[in-house]
């Protein structure tokens, strides 16, 4: 009987950008050391109410470190339990080593390009994954030879385009860190260079329109450059009017999603590596 080739499946990815600060420490060996430290440290972090996440396992294949996060519910000892049969509250012993509702989430860390890819599937909580890596990397930076580590969700152009499409802007808040990308252009590059030269890890600015007047936002401007830079290195929030209707836009609500076609176990890592390279 002939061996049948695996047909392959479609896989949806979301990405995070990891930036070590200062810029002189953005070396691949530091990103490798960073994830190694987190794994060896073995600490779980609270990533949502009663939810904890931990790096359970890692493997290495070239420039990719891949592994699984385990997410679970923590039952508080001493919390009252309700007995539906007796209609009463009771005390119930809790084994702190056993945690319910456990699930695994797969991630792929490209240490060459400093991006983390996560496979999107039912039950995956991207806010919790963001919270986990933010907290885990912050703890690691306390003992490692660099100042800080910033994690940013990579967003699509949709949210940014909506902000530029607002006819009237009442308020605008943009927060960005400097990037690990040498391909920025115009205002993006100028802002990025200034942040690096100042040694500023992040910059956050809030602009509000006057009570009697309107605020104009130009694509080719300092604020416009900050908004574009936030695509991979921060976030932007705006309130204003779109087609006469009051509208709120948060770029974090528009994550960049990449669909990989005909994915098999044999080509998964190569396809993820290629997808990450396409973002640069």
Coordinates of C-alpha atoms in Angstrom, one line a residue:
X1 CA 0.0 0.0 0.0
X2 CA 1.3 3.4 -0.9
X3 CA 2.0 5.9 1.8
X4 CA -0.5 8.8 1.6
X5 CA 0.9 12.2 2.1
X6 CA -0.6 14.4 4.9
X7 CA -3.0 16.7 3.2
X8 CA -2.3 19.7 5.4
X9 CA -4.5 22.1 7.2
X10 CA -5.0 25.8 7.5
X11 CA -3.4 27.5 10.5
X12 CA -4.1 31.0 11.8
X13 CA -1.4 32.9 13.6
X14 CA -1.2 36.0 15.8
X15 CA 2.1 37.7 16.6
X16 CA 3.9 39.5 19.4
X17 CA 7.0 41.7 19.0
X18 CA 9.6 41.4 21.8
X19 CA 12.0 44.3 22.2
X20 CA 15.0 44.1 24.6
X21 CA 16.2 47.5 25.8
X22 CA 18.6 49.2 25.3
X23 CA 19.2 48.7 21.6
X24 CA 22.8 47.6 22.1
X25 CA 21.5 44.4 23.8
X26 CA 19.2 43.4 20.9
X27 CA 21.3 40.3 20.1
X28 CA 19.9 36.9 19.3
X29 CA 21.9 35.3 22.1
X30 CA 20.1 37.6 24.6
X31 CA 16.7 36.5 23.3
X32 CA 17.7 32.9 23.6
X33 CA 18.9 33.5 27.1
X34 CA 15.7 35.3 28.0
X35 CA 13.4 32.4 27.1
X36 CA 15.8 29.9 28.7
X37 CA 15.7 31.9 31.9
X38 CA 11.9 32.0 32.0
X39 CA 11.7 28.2 31.4
X40 CA 14.3 27.4 34.1
X41 CA 12.7 29.8 36.5
X42 CA 9.5 27.9 36.2
X43 CA 7.3 30.5 37.7
X44 CA 3.5 30.8 37.1
X45 CA 2.0 34.2 36.7
X46 CA -1.5 35.4 37.3
X47 CA -2.8 36.3 33.8
X48 CA -6.6 36.8 34.6
X49 CA -8.8 36.5 37.7
X50 CA -8.1 33.0 39.2
X51 CA -6.1 32.1 36.1
X52 CA -2.4 31.3 36.0
X53 CA -0.1 30.6 33.1
X54 CA 3.3 28.9 33.0
X55 CA 5.9 27.9 30.4
X56 CA 5.6 24.1 30.5
X57 CA 8.1 22.9 27.8
X58 CA 10.4 24.3 25.1
X59 CA 12.3 22.8 22.2
X60 CA 14.8 24.4 19.8
X61 CA 15.1 24.1 16.0
X62 CA 17.5 26.6 14.5
X63 CA 16.4 30.1 15.1
X64 CA 13.0 28.9 16.5
X65 CA 12.3 28.1 20.1
X66 CA 8.9 26.5 20.3
X67 CA 7.0 25.1 23.2
X68 CA 3.7 25.1 25.2
X69 CA 2.2 27.3 27.8
X70 CA -0.1 25.7 30.3
X71 CA -3.1 27.7 31.6
X72 CA -5.2 26.7 34.6
X73 CA -7.6 27.8 37.3
X74 CA -6.4 28.2 40.9
X75 CA -8.9 27.3 43.6
X76 CA -8.5 29.4 46.7
X77 CA -8.1 27.4 49.9
X78 CA -10.8 28.3 52.5
X79 CA -13.3 29.5 49.9
X80 CA -16.8 28.3 50.6
X81 CA -18.3 25.5 48.5
X82 CA -22.0 25.3 47.7
X83 CA -23.6 21.8 47.9
X84 CA -26.6 21.8 45.5
X85 CA -28.1 18.6 47.1
X86 CA -28.2 20.0 50.7
X87 CA -28.6 23.6 49.8
X88 CA -25.7 24.5 52.1
X89 CA -22.2 25.9 52.2
X90 CA -19.4 23.6 53.2
X91 CA -15.7 23.6 53.6
X92 CA -13.8 21.4 51.1
X93 CA -10.1 20.6 51.2
X94 CA -8.1 21.9 48.2
X95 CA -4.9 20.2 46.9
X96 CA -2.7 23.1 45.8
X97 CA -0.8 20.9 43.4
X98 CA -4.0 20.1 41.4
X99 CA -5.6 22.8 39.3
X100 CA -8.7 22.4 37.1
X101 CA -9.5 23.7 33.6
X102 CA -6.0 23.1 32.3
X103 CA -5.2 23.8 28.7
X104 CA -2.1 24.1 26.5
X105 CA -1.2 26.9 24.1
X106 CA 1.5 26.5 21.5
X107 CA 4.0 29.3 20.8
X108 CA 6.9 29.8 18.4
X109 CA 9.7 32.3 19.3
X110 CA 11.8 33.4 16.4
X111 CA 14.9 34.6 18.3
X112 CA 16.5 36.0 15.1
X113 CA 13.7 38.4 14.4
X114 CA 12.4 38.7 18.0
X115 CA 8.8 37.7 17.2
X116 CA 6.5 35.3 19.0
X117 CA 3.8 33.5 16.9
X118 CA 0.9 31.8 18.6
X119 CA -1.5 29.4 16.8
X120 CA -5.1 30.7 17.1
X121 CA -7.6 28.1 18.1
X122 CA -10.5 27.6 20.3
X123 CA -9.7 28.3 24.0
X124 CA -6.6 30.4 23.3
X125 CA -6.6 33.7 25.3
X126 CA -4.3 36.2 23.6
X127 CA -4.6 38.8 26.4
X128 CA -3.5 36.1 28.9
X129 CA -0.6 35.1 26.7
X130 CA 0.4 38.8 26.4
X131 CA 0.2 39.2 30.2
X132 CA 2.2 36.1 30.8
X133 CA 5.2 37.1 28.6
X134 CA 5.1 40.7 29.8
X135 CA 5.3 39.5 33.4
X136 CA 7.8 36.7 32.8
X137 CA 10.1 38.8 30.8
X138 CA 9.9 41.7 33.3
X139 CA 11.1 39.3 36.0
X140 CA 13.9 38.0 33.9
X141 CA 15.1 41.5 33.1
X142 CA 15.7 42.1 36.8
X143 CA 18.6 39.6 36.7
X144 CA 19.7 39.7 33.1
X145 CA 22.3 42.1 31.5
X146 CA 19.7 44.5 30.0
X147 CA 17.3 47.1 31.3
X148 CA 13.9 46.0 30.2
X149 CA 11.8 43.9 27.8
X150 CA 8.7 45.2 26.0
X151 CA 6.1 42.9 24.5
X152 CA 3.8 44.4 21.9
X153 CA 0.8 42.8 20.0
X154 CA 1.3 43.2 16.3
X155 CA -1.8 44.8 14.9
X156 CA -3.3 45.1 11.4
X157 CA -3.6 48.2 9.3
X158 CA -7.4 48.3 9.8
X159 CA -7.4 50.0 13.2
X160 CA -4.7 52.5 12.1
X161 CA -6.7 53.3 8.9
X162 CA -9.8 53.9 11.0
X163 CA -8.0 56.5 13.1
X164 CA -6.8 58.3 10.0
X165 CA -10.3 58.1 8.6
X166 CA -11.9 60.0 11.5
X167 CA -13.4 63.3 10.3
X168 CA -13.1 64.8 13.8
X169 CA -10.8 63.6 16.6
X170 CA -11.7 64.5 20.2
X171 CA -8.9 62.6 21.8
X172 CA -5.9 60.5 20.8
X173 CA -3.5 58.4 23.0
X174 CA -0.5 56.7 21.5
X175 CA 2.1 54.6 23.3
X176 CA 5.1 53.2 21.6
X177 CA 8.5 51.7 22.4
X178 CA 11.5 51.9 20.1
X179 CA 11.6 49.0 17.6
X180 CA 14.0 46.3 16.6
X181 CA 13.4 47.0 12.9
X182 CA 15.8 48.9 10.7
X183 CA 13.2 49.3 7.9
X184 CA 11.0 52.1 9.3
X185 CA 10.5 55.1 7.0
X186 CA 10.0 58.8 7.3
X187 CA 8.4 59.9 10.6
X188 CA 8.4 56.4 11.9
X189 CA 12.2 56.1 11.5
X190 CA 12.7 59.6 13.0
X191 CA 10.7 58.9 16.1
X192 CA 12.3 55.5 16.5
X193 CA 15.8 57.0 16.2
X194 CA 15.0 59.7 18.7
X195 CA 13.7 57.2 21.3
X196 CA 16.9 55.1 20.9
X197 CA 19.1 58.2 21.1
X198 CA 17.4 59.4 24.3
X199 CA 17.5 55.9 25.8
X200 CA 13.7 56.2 26.4
X201 CA 12.1 52.8 26.6
X202 CA 8.6 54.0 25.9
X203 CA 6.8 57.2 25.1
X204 CA 3.1 57.9 25.7
X205 CA 1.3 61.0 24.5
X206 CA -2.3 62.1 24.9
X207 CA -3.7 64.8 22.7
X208 CA -7.2 66.4 23.1
X209 CA -9.1 68.7 20.9
X210 CA -10.1 72.2 22.2
X211 CA -13.7 72.4 23.4
X212 CA -14.7 74.6 20.5
X213 CA -12.7 73.3 17.6
X214 CA -11.5 70.2 15.8
X215 CA -8.2 68.4 15.8
X216 CA -6.7 67.5 12.4
X217 CA -4.5 64.4 12.0
X218 CA -2.2 64.3 9.0
X219 CA -0.8 61.0 7.7
X220 CA 2.7 62.6 7.3
X221 CA 3.2 64.1 10.7
X222 CA 4.8 63.4 14.1
X223 CA 1.6 62.0 15.5
X224 CA 0.9 60.1 12.3
X225 CA 4.4 58.5 12.5
X226 CA 3.7 57.5 16.1
X227 CA 0.4 55.8 15.1
X228 CA 2.2 53.9 12.3
X229 CA 5.0 52.9 14.6
X230 CA 2.4 51.5 17.1
X231 CA 1.5 48.8 14.6
X232 CA 4.4 46.6 15.8
X233 CA 5.6 48.6 18.8
X234 CA 2.7 49.8 20.9
X235 CA -1.0 50.8 20.6
X236 CA -3.2 53.8 19.7
X237 CA -6.6 54.8 20.9
X238 CA -8.8 57.5 19.4
X239 CA -12.3 59.0 19.9
X240 CA -14.0 61.0 17.3
X241 CA -16.6 61.0 14.5
X242 CA -16.7 58.7 11.5
X243 CA -19.4 59.5 9.0
X244 CA -21.1 61.7 11.6
X245 CA -21.2 59.0 14.3
X246 CA -19.3 59.0 17.5
X247 CA -16.6 56.3 17.2
X248 CA -13.9 54.8 19.4
X249 CA -10.9 53.0 17.9
X250 CA -8.4 50.9 19.8
X251 CA -5.7 49.3 17.5
X252 CA -5.4 46.4 20.0
X253 CA -8.8 45.3 18.9
X254 CA -7.5 44.8 15.4
X255 CA -4.7 42.1 15.7
X256 CA -2.8 41.1 12.6
X257 CA -3.7 37.5 11.7
X258 CA -1.8 35.4 9.2
X259 CA -3.3 32.3 7.6
X260 CA -0.9 29.5 6.7
X261 CA -2.2 27.1 4.0
X262 CA -1.4 23.4 3.6
X263 CA 0.4 23.1 6.9
X264 CA 1.8 19.7 8.0
X265 CA 4.0 18.7 10.9
X266 CA 6.9 18.6 8.6
X267 CA 6.6 22.2 7.2
X268 CA 5.0 24.0 10.2
X269 CA 8.2 25.6 11.5
X270 CA 9.4 26.7 8.0
X271 CA 6.0 28.3 7.3
X272 CA 6.0 30.1 10.6
X273 CA 9.5 31.3 10.0
X274 CA 8.5 32.6 6.6
X275 CA 5.4 34.3 8.0
X276 CA 7.4 36.1 10.6
X277 CA 9.9 37.2 8.0
X278 CA 7.1 38.7 5.9
X279 CA 6.3 41.2 8.7
X280 CA 9.8 42.7 8.6

